[in-house]
Every structure is written in structure tokens, then in C-alpha cells.
Amino acid sequence: CSASTDKPVLTLFTKKPCPLCDEAKEVLEPYKRKFILQEVDITLPENSAWYDKYKYDIPVFHLNGKFLMKHRVDIQEFEDQLRKLELQSE
């Protein structure tokens, strides 16, 4: 089954501290086996482009490199997008 290796990548643009990011990760906890979480600290020098773009908007989520949502997790939207990706990979 190739589906297990082809998990979508959910990128979280964050910085420390970020209570909203922590909250968002808690909301996503039940889904964590369905995706790979990649965190990008926008305060690191190599991420300055993301900092300029998202400094007032974190947390920001991209799914497989595409913008998905910001500020809060929209579970319905997240589930819909995951389902679409699962259907595409079948």
C-alpha cells in the first residue's frame, strides 16, 4: 500500500511563543497519522521571506505547498482537502 508513504505534508508557519499555534496543533492531534507535520519557524534568518509574508498571520498552514488556512484550524476545510488528496492518490 503506497498510501502510507505518500502522506500529505502540512506545513505550519510559526514562531516562539505562539499560543494559537499550540492550540492549532492540539486541534490537529486526532488527524496526525494522516499527514506529516513540518514546522517552519519564520523568525529564522533563512525564513525571512515567510516572516515578511506571515508575521501578522501565524499560524499559517500550507498543505502540500499550497496555502490552506491561517489564524485558526478550519477542521471542515482541512478534512475536505485531506479527502481530496486521498482520492487523487488512489
mmCIF file of C-alpha atoms in Angstrom, residues 19 25 30 69:
data_model
loop_
_atom_site.group_PDB
_atom_site.id
_atom_site.type_symbol
_atom_site.label_atom_id
_atom_site.label_comp_id
_atom_site.label_asym_id
_atom_site.label_seq_id
_atom_site.Cartn_x
_atom_site.Cartn_y
_atom_site.Cartn_z
ATOM 1 C CA PRO A 19 -0.238 30.115 21.742
ATOM 2 C CA LYS A 25 -1.630 21.602 16.870
ATOM 3 C CA PRO A 30 -6.548 13.372 16.153
ATOM 4 C CA MET A 69 -5.678 28.361 6.199
#
